[in-house]
Structure formats: structure tokens, C-alpha cells
Short mmCIF file of C-alpha atoms in Angstrom, two decimals:
data_model
loop_
_atom_site.label_atom_id
_atom_site.label_comp_id
_atom_site.label_asym_id
_atom_site.label_seq_id
_atom_site.Cartn_x
_atom_site.Cartn_y
_atom_site.Cartn_z
CA MET A 1 -15.40 7.12 -14.22
CA LEU A 2 -18.84 8.81 -14.46
CA LYS A 3 -20.21 6.50 -11.76
CA GLN A 4 -17.38 7.45 -9.40
CA TYR A 5 -18.02 11.13 -10.08
CA LEU A 6 -21.73 10.78 -9.32
CA GLN A 7 -20.99 8.93 -6.10
CA PHE A 8 -18.59 11.69 -5.07
CA LYS A 9 -21.19 14.36 -5.79
CA LEU A 10 -23.80 12.55 -3.75
CA SER A 11 -21.44 12.23 -0.81
CA GLN A 12 -21.17 16.02 -0.64
CA LYS A 13 -24.91 16.53 -0.17
CA LEU A 14 -25.85 18.10 3.14
CA SER A 15 -28.65 16.68 5.23
CA PRO A 16 -31.71 18.89 5.90
CA GLN A 17 -30.55 19.18 9.53
CA GLN A 18 -27.10 20.41 8.48
CA ILE A 19 -28.65 22.97 6.14
CA GLN A 20 -30.93 24.22 8.94
CA LEU A 21 -27.94 24.47 11.29
CA MET A 22 -26.03 26.56 8.74
CA LYS A 23 -29.04 28.87 8.45
CA LEU A 24 -29.20 29.22 12.25
CA ILE A 25 -25.49 30.06 12.43
CA GLN A 26 -25.93 32.80 9.83
CA LEU A 27 -28.72 34.56 11.71
CA PRO A 28 -27.79 37.66 13.75
CA THR A 29 -29.21 37.99 17.25
CA GLN A 30 -32.55 39.64 16.47
CA ALA A 31 -33.36 37.35 13.54
CA PHE A 32 -32.34 34.37 15.72
CA GLU A 33 -34.85 35.42 18.38
CA GLN A 34 -37.55 35.57 15.72
CA ARG A 35 -36.57 32.08 14.51
CA ILE A 36 -36.92 30.71 18.06
CA LYS A 37 -40.31 32.38 18.39
CA GLN A 38 -41.41 30.78 15.12
CA GLU A 39 -40.23 27.32 16.23
CA LEU A 40 -42.02 27.66 19.57
CA GLU A 41 -45.24 28.53 17.73
CA GLU A 42 -44.91 25.65 15.26
CA ASN A 43 -43.77 22.91 17.63
CA PRO A 44 -45.94 22.42 20.76
CA ALA A 45 -43.39 19.93 22.12
CA LEU A 46 -40.87 22.76 22.57
CA ASP A 47 -41.08 25.06 25.55
CA THR A 48 -39.11 27.95 26.97
CA GLY A 49 -38.28 29.20 30.46
CA LYS A 50 -37.30 27.36 33.61
CA GLU A 51 -39.14 24.19 34.61
CA ASP A 52 -40.16 23.31 38.15
CA LYS A 53 -37.70 21.11 39.99
CA ASP A 54 -40.29 18.32 40.29
CA ASP A 55 -40.92 18.20 36.54
CA ASP A 56 -39.90 15.21 34.51
CA THR A 57 -37.51 16.56 31.91
CA PHE A 58 -35.68 15.20 28.94
CA ASP A 59 -32.21 13.90 29.19
CA GLU A 60 -29.31 15.48 27.36
CA PHE A 61 -29.24 13.82 23.99
CA ASP A 62 -26.22 12.04 22.58
CA ASN A 63 -24.52 12.89 19.27
CA SER A 64 -26.32 10.23 17.24
CA GLU A 65 -28.82 11.55 14.70
CA ASP A 66 -32.39 10.32 14.68
CA ASP A 67 -32.96 9.92 10.94
CA TYR A 68 -36.71 10.09 11.05
CA ASN A 69 -38.39 10.50 7.69
CA ASP A 70 -41.99 11.61 7.44
CA ASN A 71 -42.55 9.18 4.60
CA ASP A 72 -41.26 6.13 6.47
CA GLU A 73 -43.75 3.77 8.04
CA ILE A 74 -43.26 3.69 11.79
CA ASN A 75 -43.93 0.67 13.93
CA THR A 76 -44.97 2.11 17.26
CA GLU A 77 -43.82 -1.05 19.00
CA ASP A 78 -40.25 -0.19 17.97
CA ILE A 79 -40.30 3.19 19.69
CA ASN A 80 -38.24 3.10 22.86
CA ILE A 81 -40.39 5.24 25.14
CA ASP A 82 -37.71 5.31 27.83
CA GLU A 83 -35.45 7.27 25.47
CA TYR A 84 -37.88 10.16 25.83
CA LEU A 85 -38.33 9.92 29.59
CA SER A 86 -35.83 10.81 32.28
CA ASP A 87 -35.77 11.32 36.01
CA ASP A 88 -33.24 14.17 35.82
CA GLU A 89 -34.41 17.15 37.85
CA VAL A 90 -32.86 19.75 35.55
CA PRO A 91 -31.80 19.39 31.90
CA GLU A 92 -28.04 19.38 31.54
CA TYR A 93 -28.56 21.80 28.66
CA ARG A 94 -28.06 25.25 30.13
CA THR A 95 -26.24 27.21 27.46
CA GLN A 96 -26.21 30.51 29.28
CA THR A 97 -24.30 29.43 32.37
CA SER A 98 -20.84 30.16 30.98
CA ASN A 99 -21.71 33.12 28.82
CA TYR A 100 -24.50 35.04 30.50
CA SER A 101 -24.10 37.70 33.10
CA ALA A 102 -26.49 39.96 34.96
CA ASP A 103 -25.40 43.03 33.01
CA ASP A 104 -26.30 41.55 29.61
CA GLU A 105 -28.95 43.31 27.56
CA GLU A 106 -32.57 42.70 28.42
CA LYS A 107 -34.23 40.11 26.21
CA VAL A 108 -36.64 42.68 24.83
CA MET A 109 -36.80 43.29 21.10
CA PRO A 110 -36.91 46.91 19.95
CA TYR A 111 -39.55 47.65 17.32
CA ALA A 112 -39.94 50.62 14.99
CA ALA A 113 -43.26 52.35 15.53
CA GLY A 114 -45.08 55.51 14.53
CA THR A 115 -46.41 57.07 11.34
CA SER A 116 -44.83 56.12 8.03
CA PHE A 117 -42.97 58.79 6.06
CA THR A 118 -45.60 58.74 3.29
CA GLN A 119 -48.44 59.12 5.78
CA HIS A 120 -46.55 61.94 7.52
CA LEU A 121 -46.47 63.83 4.19
CA ARG A 122 -50.13 63.03 3.38
CA ASN A 123 -51.21 64.40 6.75
CA GLN A 124 -49.56 67.73 5.91
CA LEU A 125 -51.55 68.00 2.67
CA ASN A 126 -54.66 68.60 4.82
CA THR A 127 -53.32 72.07 5.65
CA PHE A 128 -53.58 73.15 1.99
CA ARG A 129 -56.72 74.12 0.10
CA LEU A 130 -56.79 71.74 -2.88
CA ASP A 131 -59.54 70.74 -5.28
CA ASP A 132 -60.24 67.04 -5.93
CA GLU A 133 -57.88 66.71 -8.89
CA GLU A 134 -55.04 68.59 -7.16
CA ARG A 135 -55.44 66.39 -4.09
CA GLU A 136 -55.24 63.21 -6.17
CA ILE A 137 -52.13 64.51 -7.92
CA ALA A 138 -50.57 65.62 -4.62
CA GLU A 139 -51.20 62.25 -2.97
CA PHE A 140 -49.76 60.46 -6.00
CA LEU A 141 -46.64 62.66 -5.88
CA VAL A 142 -46.23 62.05 -2.15
CA GLY A 143 -46.55 58.31 -2.82
CA SER A 144 -43.73 58.62 -5.37
CA VAL A 145 -41.28 60.10 -2.85
CA ASP A 146 -38.45 57.62 -2.14
CA GLU A 147 -36.78 56.94 1.20
CA SER A 148 -34.24 59.73 0.63
CA GLY A 149 -37.03 62.25 0.07
CA TYR A 150 -36.74 62.56 -3.74
CA ILE A 151 -39.14 62.07 -6.65
CA ARG A 152 -36.89 60.38 -9.20
CA ARG A 153 -39.44 60.06 -12.03
CA SER A 154 -40.11 62.49 -14.85
CA LEU A 155 -43.33 64.52 -14.98
CA SER A 156 -44.32 62.80 -18.24
CA ASP A 157 -44.05 59.36 -16.55
CA ILE A 158 -46.10 60.59 -13.61
CA MET A 159 -48.71 62.05 -16.00
CA ASP A 160 -49.03 58.67 -17.78
CA ASP A 161 -49.31 56.77 -14.51
CA LEU A 162 -52.02 59.12 -13.23
CA ALA A 163 -54.02 58.45 -16.38
CA PHE A 164 -53.58 54.67 -16.38
CA THR A 165 -53.77 53.91 -12.64
CA GLN A 166 -55.84 56.77 -11.17
CA ASN A 167 -57.98 57.70 -14.18
CA VAL A 168 -56.77 61.30 -13.73
CA PHE A 169 -56.09 63.01 -17.07
CA THR A 170 -53.98 66.10 -16.55
CA THR A 171 -50.98 68.00 -17.95
CA GLU A 172 -47.33 68.29 -16.96
CA GLU A 173 -47.96 71.96 -16.12
CA SER A 174 -50.70 71.02 -13.64
CA ILE A 175 -48.47 68.37 -12.04
CA GLU A 176 -45.60 70.86 -11.69
CA LYS A 177 -47.95 73.35 -10.07
CA VAL A 178 -48.95 70.75 -7.45
CA LEU A 179 -45.31 69.68 -7.08
CA HIS A 180 -44.48 73.20 -5.83
CA ILE A 181 -47.06 72.62 -3.08
CA VAL A 182 -45.35 69.33 -2.17
CA HIS A 183 -42.09 71.27 -1.95
CA GLN A 184 -43.62 73.24 0.92
CA LEU A 185 -43.97 70.10 3.07
CA ASP A 186 -41.58 69.14 5.86
CA PRO A 187 -38.81 68.11 6.04
CA ALA A 188 -37.52 70.92 3.82
CA GLY A 189 -36.31 69.65 0.45
CA VAL A 190 -38.74 66.75 0.21
CA GLY A 191 -40.16 66.04 -3.25
CA ALA A 192 -37.13 67.45 -5.06
CA ARG A 193 -36.22 65.84 -8.38
CA ASN A 194 -32.46 66.21 -7.97
CA LEU A 195 -29.83 67.42 -5.51
CA GLN A 196 -29.74 70.95 -6.93
CA GLU A 197 -33.50 71.39 -6.47
CA CYS A 198 -33.34 69.81 -2.98
CA LEU A 199 -30.66 72.27 -1.78
CA SER A 200 -32.39 75.21 -3.46
CA ILE A 201 -35.71 74.46 -1.72
CA GLN A 202 -33.98 74.39 1.67
CA LEU A 203 -32.06 77.62 1.07
CA HIS A 204 -35.12 79.56 -0.10
CA ARG A 205 -36.87 78.60 3.16
CA LYS A 206 -34.11 80.17 5.24
CA GLU A 207 -34.23 83.67 6.63
CA LYS A 208 -32.63 86.02 4.14
CA HIS A 209 -29.17 87.43 4.84
CA PRO A 210 -26.08 87.92 2.58
CA ASP A 211 -24.58 84.45 3.15
CA VAL A 212 -27.89 82.69 2.39
CA GLU A 213 -28.50 84.86 -0.69
CA LEU A 214 -25.01 84.03 -2.01
CA ALA A 215 -25.62 80.33 -1.32
CA CYS A 216 -28.92 80.54 -3.28
CA ASN A 217 -27.13 82.14 -6.22
CA ILE A 218 -24.39 79.51 -6.18
CA ILE A 219 -26.89 76.62 -6.20
CA ASP A 220 -29.35 78.18 -8.66
CA LYS A 221 -26.90 79.79 -11.09
CA ALA A 222 -23.53 78.02 -10.71
CA PHE A 223 -24.28 74.52 -9.43
CA ASP A 224 -21.92 72.83 -11.89
CA GLN A 225 -18.95 75.02 -10.88
CA PHE A 226 -19.80 74.46 -7.21
CA THR A 227 -19.89 70.64 -7.49
CA LYS A 228 -16.60 70.66 -9.39
CA LYS A 229 -15.10 73.07 -6.82
CA HIS A 230 -14.05 75.61 -9.43
CA TYR A 231 -13.71 78.30 -6.77
CA LYS A 232 -11.84 80.79 -8.95
CA LYS A 233 -14.74 80.81 -11.44
CA LEU A 234 -17.20 81.38 -8.58
CA LEU A 235 -15.12 84.29 -7.25
CA GLN A 236 -15.12 85.93 -10.69
CA LYS A 237 -18.78 85.18 -11.49
CA PHE A 238 -20.17 86.73 -8.31
CA ASP A 239 -17.35 89.27 -7.76
CA ILE A 240 -16.84 88.25 -4.12
CA THR A 241 -13.94 87.68 -1.72
CA GLU A 242 -12.66 84.29 -0.56
CA VAL A 243 -14.13 84.95 2.90
CA GLN A 244 -17.59 85.62 1.42
CA LEU A 245 -17.37 82.47 -0.71
CA ARG A 246 -16.33 80.40 2.30
CA ASP A 247 -19.31 81.70 4.31
CA GLY A 248 -21.70 80.96 1.43
CA ILE A 249 -20.37 77.42 1.05
CA GLU A 250 -20.71 76.85 4.81
CA GLU A 251 -24.42 77.67 4.48
CA ILE A 252 -24.73 75.00 1.78
CA GLU A 253 -22.80 72.43 3.81
CA ARG A 254 -25.33 72.78 6.66
CA LEU A 255 -28.15 71.55 4.39
CA ASN A 256 -29.50 68.00 4.33
CA PRO A 257 -28.93 66.26 0.96
CA LYS A 258 -31.31 63.43 1.97
CA PRO A 259 -34.31 65.04 3.70
CA GLY A 260 -36.22 61.75 3.82
CA GLY A 261 -33.52 60.16 5.95
CA SER A 262 -34.14 62.69 8.73
CA TYR A 263 -37.63 61.33 9.41
CA ALA A 264 -37.49 58.67 12.15
CA GLY A 265 -40.70 57.01 11.01
CA ASN A 266 -39.51 56.45 7.43
CA ASN A 267 -40.92 53.47 5.54
CA LYS A 268 -37.57 51.80 5.61
CA MET A 269 -37.08 49.76 8.77
CA VAL A 270 -34.53 51.38 11.04
CA GLU A 271 -31.73 48.90 11.54
CA HIS A 272 -31.04 48.33 15.20
CA VAL A 273 -27.69 46.61 15.61
CA VAL A 274 -27.55 44.20 18.52
CA PRO A 275 -23.97 43.02 19.17
CA ASP A 276 -23.71 39.23 19.14
CA PHE A 277 -20.49 39.30 21.20
CA ALA A 278 -18.72 41.59 23.64
CA ILE A 279 -14.98 41.92 24.11
CA LYS A 280 -13.65 43.58 27.24
CA ILE A 281 -10.15 44.23 28.50
CA VAL A 282 -9.82 42.79 32.00
CA ASP A 283 -6.47 43.11 33.80
CA GLY A 284 -4.65 43.62 30.52
CA ASP A 285 -6.19 40.57 28.87
CA LEU A 286 -9.17 40.04 26.58
CA GLU A 287 -12.45 38.57 27.76
CA LEU A 288 -15.08 37.36 25.28
CA THR A 289 -18.77 36.87 26.05
CA LEU A 290 -21.66 35.81 23.85
CA ASN A 291 -24.79 37.94 24.11
CA GLY A 292 -27.19 36.15 26.47
CA ARG A 293 -29.97 36.60 23.93
CA ASN A 294 -28.18 33.96 21.84
CA ALA A 295 -28.50 31.45 24.70
CA PRO A 296 -32.19 30.80 25.25
CA GLU A 297 -33.38 28.34 27.88
CA LEU A 298 -35.37 25.68 26.03
CA HIS A 299 -36.71 22.30 27.04
CA VAL A 300 -39.27 19.77 25.92
CA SER A 301 -42.83 20.43 27.02
CA ARG A 302 -43.92 18.65 30.22
CA GLU A 303 -47.32 18.02 28.64
CA TYR A 304 -45.72 16.02 25.82
CA ASN A 305 -43.58 14.20 28.36
CA ASP A 306 -46.73 13.16 30.22
CA MET A 307 -48.42 12.09 26.99
CA MET A 308 -45.53 9.78 26.15
CA LYS A 309 -45.51 8.40 29.69
CA GLY A 310 -49.27 7.78 29.49
CA TYR A 311 -48.83 5.79 26.30
CA LYS A 312 -46.13 3.62 27.92
CA GLU A 313 -48.32 2.86 30.93
CA SER A 314 -51.43 2.13 28.84
CA LYS A 315 -52.25 -1.59 28.63
CA ASP A 316 -54.61 -1.51 25.66
CA LYS A 317 -53.03 0.53 22.90
CA SER A 318 -55.69 1.62 20.40
CA ARG A 319 -55.09 2.66 16.82
CA SER A 320 -55.75 6.28 17.68
CA GLN A 321 -53.20 6.09 20.53
CA LYS A 322 -50.62 4.65 18.15
CA ASP A 323 -51.29 7.46 15.65
CA ALA A 324 -50.94 9.98 18.46
CA VAL A 325 -47.62 8.59 19.66
CA MET A 326 -46.25 8.73 16.11
CA PHE A 327 -47.17 12.44 15.99
CA ILE A 328 -45.66 12.99 19.45
CA LYS A 329 -42.44 11.30 18.37
CA GLN A 330 -42.11 13.60 15.38
CA LYS A 331 -42.54 16.70 17.54
CA LEU A 332 -40.20 15.40 20.25
CA ASP A 333 -37.50 14.57 17.71
CA ALA A 334 -37.87 18.03 16.17
CA ALA A 335 -37.69 19.69 19.60
CA LYS A 336 -34.59 17.68 20.58
CA TRP A 337 -32.91 18.48 17.28
CA PHE A 338 -33.69 22.21 17.59
CA ILE A 339 -32.24 22.37 21.11
CA GLU A 340 -29.13 20.54 19.96
CA ALA A 341 -28.82 22.85 16.92
CA ILE A 342 -28.97 25.93 19.15
CA LYS A 343 -26.26 24.47 21.34
CA GLN A 344 -24.09 23.78 18.29
CA ARG A 345 -24.78 27.28 16.97
CA GLN A 346 -23.66 28.82 20.23
CA GLN A 347 -20.49 26.72 20.35
CA THR A 348 -19.68 27.56 16.71
CA LEU A 349 -20.16 31.28 17.27
CA PHE A 350 -18.09 31.33 20.44
CA VAL A 351 -15.22 29.23 19.06
CA THR A 352 -15.05 31.26 15.84
CA MET A 353 -15.08 34.65 17.55
CA SER A 354 -12.58 33.46 20.15
CA ALA A 355 -10.15 32.48 17.37
CA ILE A 356 -10.62 35.86 15.65
CA MET A 357 -10.09 37.69 18.96
CA HIS A 358 -6.81 35.88 19.67
CA TYR A 359 -5.63 36.27 16.07
CA GLN A 360 -6.20 40.04 16.27
CA LYS A 361 -5.25 40.39 19.94
CA LYS A 362 -2.98 43.38 19.35
CA PHE A 363 -5.80 45.31 17.67
CA PHE A 364 -8.38 44.52 20.38
CA LEU A 365 -5.94 45.67 23.07
CA THR A 366 -5.12 48.96 21.34
CA GLY A 367 -7.99 49.78 18.96
CA ASP A 368 -5.44 50.92 16.36
CA GLU A 369 -6.39 49.59 12.91
CA ARG A 370 -2.72 49.67 11.97
CA ASN A 371 -2.33 46.70 14.33
CA LEU A 372 -4.76 44.54 12.34
CA LYS A 373 -2.92 41.50 11.01
CA PRO A 374 -3.62 40.17 7.52
CA MET A 375 -6.37 37.58 8.03
CA ILE A 376 -8.53 35.65 5.60
CA LEU A 377 -11.41 33.26 6.29
CA LYS A 378 -9.18 30.24 5.73
CA ASP A 379 -6.82 31.34 8.53
CA ILE A 380 -9.63 31.07 11.08
CA ALA A 381 -11.18 27.98 9.46
CA ASP A 382 -7.84 26.14 9.75
CA GLU A 383 -7.41 27.34 13.33
CA ILE A 384 -10.74 25.93 14.54
CA ASN A 385 -10.92 23.03 12.05
CA MET A 386 -14.16 24.20 10.46
CA ASP A 387 -15.28 24.89 6.91
CA VAL A 388 -14.55 28.32 5.39
CA SER A 389 -18.28 28.76 4.62
CA THR A 390 -19.09 28.38 8.34
CA VAL A 391 -16.61 31.09 9.31
CA SER A 392 -18.03 33.28 6.54
CA ARG A 393 -21.56 32.88 7.95
CA VAL A 394 -20.37 34.07 11.35
CA ALA A 395 -18.27 36.95 10.00
CA ASN A 396 -20.73 38.39 7.49
CA SER A 397 -23.72 38.85 9.76
CA LYS A 398 -22.45 39.26 13.32
CA TYR A 399 -21.35 42.28 15.34
CA VAL A 400 -19.01 42.53 18.30
CA ASP A 401 -19.06 45.21 20.97
CA THR A 402 -15.49 46.35 21.66
CA PRO A 403 -14.00 49.12 23.81
CA TYR A 404 -13.70 51.06 20.52
CA GLY A 405 -17.30 50.70 19.32
CA THR A 406 -19.51 48.05 17.75
CA LYS A 407 -17.86 46.45 14.73
CA LEU A 408 -19.02 44.11 11.97
CA ILE A 409 -16.80 41.04 12.31
CA LYS A 410 -15.99 40.79 8.61
CA GLU A 411 -14.20 44.15 8.91
CA PHE A 412 -11.36 42.38 10.73
CA PHE A 413 -10.55 40.33 7.63
CA SER A 414 -8.18 41.70 5.03
CA GLU A 415 -5.69 40.58 2.41
CA SER A 416 -1.97 41.05 2.87
CA MET A 417 0.83 42.73 0.97
CA THR A 418 4.57 42.94 1.54
CA ASN A 419 6.24 46.15 2.71
CA ASP A 420 9.76 47.26 1.80
CA GLN A 421 11.10 45.28 4.78
CA GLY A 422 9.71 42.05 3.33
CA GLU A 423 7.08 41.81 6.08
CA GLU A 424 3.44 40.92 5.44
CA VAL A 425 1.12 43.77 6.38
CA SER A 426 -2.67 44.09 6.27
CA THR A 427 -4.30 46.11 3.51
CA ARG A 428 -6.41 47.59 6.32
CA GLU A 429 -3.22 48.98 7.84
CA ILE A 430 -2.33 50.65 4.54
CA LYS A 431 -5.86 52.08 4.17
CA LYS A 432 -5.67 53.53 7.67
CA ILE A 433 -2.34 55.22 6.92
CA LEU A 434 -3.76 56.51 3.62
CA GLU A 435 -6.75 57.91 5.52
CA ILE A 436 -4.47 59.68 8.03
CA VAL A 437 -2.33 61.18 5.23
CA ILE A 438 -5.43 62.57 3.50
CA GLU A 439 -6.81 63.95 6.79
CA GLU A 440 -3.56 65.83 7.40
CA GLU A 441 -3.18 67.21 3.84
CA ASN A 442 -3.45 70.90 3.00
CA LYS A 443 -7.08 71.16 1.84
CA LYS A 444 -6.24 74.15 -0.35
CA LYS A 445 -3.89 71.85 -2.30
CA PRO A 446 -5.12 68.26 -1.83
CA LEU A 447 -2.77 65.41 -2.70
CA THR A 448 -3.26 63.60 -6.00
CA ASP A 449 -3.27 59.78 -6.10
CA GLU A 450 0.21 59.86 -7.61
CA LYS A 451 1.52 62.04 -4.76
CA LEU A 452 -0.22 59.79 -2.21
CA ALA A 453 1.49 56.74 -3.74
CA THR A 454 4.85 58.51 -3.39
CA ILE A 455 4.19 59.33 0.30
CA LEU A 456 3.13 55.74 1.05
CA LYS A 457 6.26 54.46 -0.68
CA GLU A 458 8.35 56.75 1.54
CA LYS A 459 6.58 55.24 4.55
CA GLY A 460 7.56 51.75 3.43
CA TYR A 461 4.45 50.70 1.48
CA PRO A 462 5.35 50.42 -2.22
CA ILE A 463 1.93 50.43 -3.92
CA ALA A 464 0.95 51.69 -7.35
CA ARG A 465 -1.12 54.81 -8.05
CA ARG A 466 -4.07 52.71 -9.30
CA THR A 467 -4.00 50.75 -6.01
CA VAL A 468 -4.10 54.03 -4.08
CA ALA A 469 -7.12 55.05 -6.17
CA LYS A 470 -8.84 51.71 -5.41
CA TYR A 471 -8.22 52.01 -1.64
CA ARG A 472 -9.35 55.65 -1.67
CA GLU A 473 -12.61 54.70 -3.37
CA GLN A 474 -13.16 51.86 -0.88
CA LEU A 475 -12.78 54.44 1.90
CA ASP A 476 -15.38 56.68 0.17
CA ILE A 477 -12.83 59.49 -0.18
CA PRO A 478 -13.28 61.66 -3.30
CA VAL A 479 -10.52 62.63 -5.73
CA ALA A 480 -8.18 65.51 -4.88
CA ARG A 481 -10.16 68.12 -6.84
CA LEU A 482 -13.34 67.40 -4.84
CA ARG A 483 -11.47 67.53 -1.50
CA LYS A 484 -10.35 71.08 -2.20
CA LYS A 485 -11.54 73.79 0.19
CA ILE A 486 -11.40 77.54 -0.22
#
């Protein structure tokens, strides 16, 4: 019984080529381009771009795998040189012919450039007159600012670190004094230790007028009541009218709670989403295209082709020539496999997205999320006769450009539930309706989760209050009390 189990386990093992293919499928467009660049650098037998018509090129390979193992001893006499040589003028492999059009994006990678956020802050320190110790403390504080613009560590921790790592022995009072200098840097609010301090710094930089002064008082003296939206307590505390309170709160709402995020050259790499697919509506029907950047034009190097041909024509084959041809074979096999893997990747991506597009045709024609059908990975996997893990790799990392914006493909998947008519509906549809109900509520009296559950039930979606709370949280919508407006 154990022997049978072990044999079964071994039969499930993926080959290194299959594992590499799965990794290629998972890569989004920009990472895929980097992977191709890496392969071109590592394998001299692989080349890119169009070849001259007179070039000898390599034939389209069949589906049989070449199970070459680096540890196997190769008899060069057994290598069929003709397998690697062909008189075809142009390789049959041209993946972009069916999916590339002139209006596709240029094959140019965007790169983030400029000064880092930390360096941007350090440069500003030069405008202040600081002694040596203050400068060391200031630079250490600036280096402790996170990507949102905050210093999340206590002054005592910073004091210890300065002593241990910078050999600077100072006090918390001295650090706080320098911290107030850091608070004068741009963007306003940078170096704050919490949200209250961040908002306060920004408000105190503003030109003084009654609304700003009220906003300062609210943040500095009644932050807890403000965050909990206890507006009646604020009205009594500051002896103001509802109109004055509304104007003061509007001043606060204009502030930036994450000042570090406003700097374009932040340390964190700016994510540039490149859609892997595009869906267009043409004459009332859907048309799917794969981004041309996913369809590179690769072929085997002419130089390696000539080297193999030279070995075939050589009468006296020396030991060094035999060693060379073994190396060439390895590189040629790797190049052929990589080209085939790219072709399989492209086919997998296109087939998977095509199935998703047809499954959700009603949504792609209208853009209304209420038209999204319940769909799980297995639905698409069964449709295209592929493994669920393969569909997951496509869905989790790929984007599609639609008439309604660029969407992450996994957003089209959702579980189902049954409405009061006995029909299966998507949980996305329910979330969309919940979102609309909350948008249309009276903000002076926001709807509780219990009331929202009642409204959804009246609309034909019998879900419990705790389910409403779960969907609301998934939509990043706060509880009723925090949605209240004056």
C-alpha cells in the first residue's frame, strides 16, 4: 500500500520545464519583459528581432520534449545536426501576428527616476543652521521617516539607536527639539508621530482665519471627539453653530493624512500597471487582444546556427570541437524550449482570458457590476480544460483594459448566493447594491448594518446582519457612526 502511495506521489512531480512555464504564466507584462531580457543575456543562442530573409533559421519544433540532463554523458555522434538546421526562410513562430496591432503600446519600459524621498528631506536640512550633533540627529530622524511620511518609533528608541549605531549620546529633549525642525520640512506633516500631530502640523502652517483656527482647536483639543464624530459634544465644547463646525471640518478634510505619499520620488517603487489584455466593443460584440509586449519576436542566433553547420561539415572532429558542440546543443535546446514556453504562455493567457470574457459577457458589454455572474476558478478551469492553479496564476497577476477602466482579472471572480427567487447571484452584485444604498443614505442619519440588511432583504437579497458587516468591511466602508456628517 505504501509503495503504491509513493509511486502516486512521484507521478505528480512536475518537470523543471513545467515549473518554469508556470512561473512564466504568472508574470505580468513588465516582469515578463525583464525575464526575456535576462534569458537573452544568459543564453547567447537566443536572439530577438527580425532576421534577414537569407538567414538560415530554425524550424518550428514539434511537441516532443528534449530531456537533456546536464549530468548525462553525451555522445556527440548521436546528435542529429540536421534537427538544428533548416532551410526555412522565416520561422513559423510569429506569435504577434494574430494579436498585435499598430496601436498597441510601445515596447518601452517606464522607469521611476529622480531623488529619493529620504534624500529630498536631507537636502532641505541644508537650509537650517544646525550644529554637528543636531545635524546627526536630524539626518537620523529623516532616515526614520516611513513611506507615508511618519516616524513611528518612540523618542527613547531613537535615543538608544543613536547611541548604539551613531555613537551620539543625547537626550529625549534634544531629539524632540530637532524633531520640531524636521516638522518644518516639506511636504507639510512629514515626521509626525501620529495622525493627530500630522494634521496639526499642516493646519498650523496655513494662513490664519476663523475656519482654520477652529480646525486647529478641534485637532489639538478634541481629536477623540472628532474621530468618533461626536458632533454635539464639539458644538457644546467650542460654543459654535453647525455651519461653523461644518466649515472647520471641511478644512480638516482638505489635509493630507499621508504626506509621504504625495512625493513622486518616494523610496517605494511607483507601480505602473500595464494591461496584459484589452477588451473592446466592436459592432455590439466583444473583441479581445493580448498586449503585443507579451508576444516578443525571438529566434535562435544565426551565429550558433553557423557553428552547428560548421561542425557537421568538418571532416576531422577534434575533442575540443566535440566539447563545443555539446555546449552549443545545451544552449540551442534551452533557446528552443524558451521560445516554445513563451508560445504556450501566450496561448494559455489568451484562452483563459477569452473564457472569462465570454463567461462575463453581459458585464463587459454594460460595465455594470450587478451583471457579474457568480464565477469561481474551477468554472473557467473546466471550460478550458486546464488546472485551477493555472487559471489562478493568470487571474491573480494580470490586468485587462476595458471600456470601463483597467481591472485586475481576479476581481471578476466571486462566490454565489441564492436570492428570494431561488436564482444564483454573485456576491459582487450584492456588494454593488450595498454600496449604492450607502451612497444614497441620509448622511445625517447613516444606516446601521441591521437596517442595511433589512433593505437588502426587501430588494430580494436575504442576508444576515453579520454578512452585511463583512461585505461593508471588504468595501472599506466604515460603520454608520463614522459615516455621519454634520
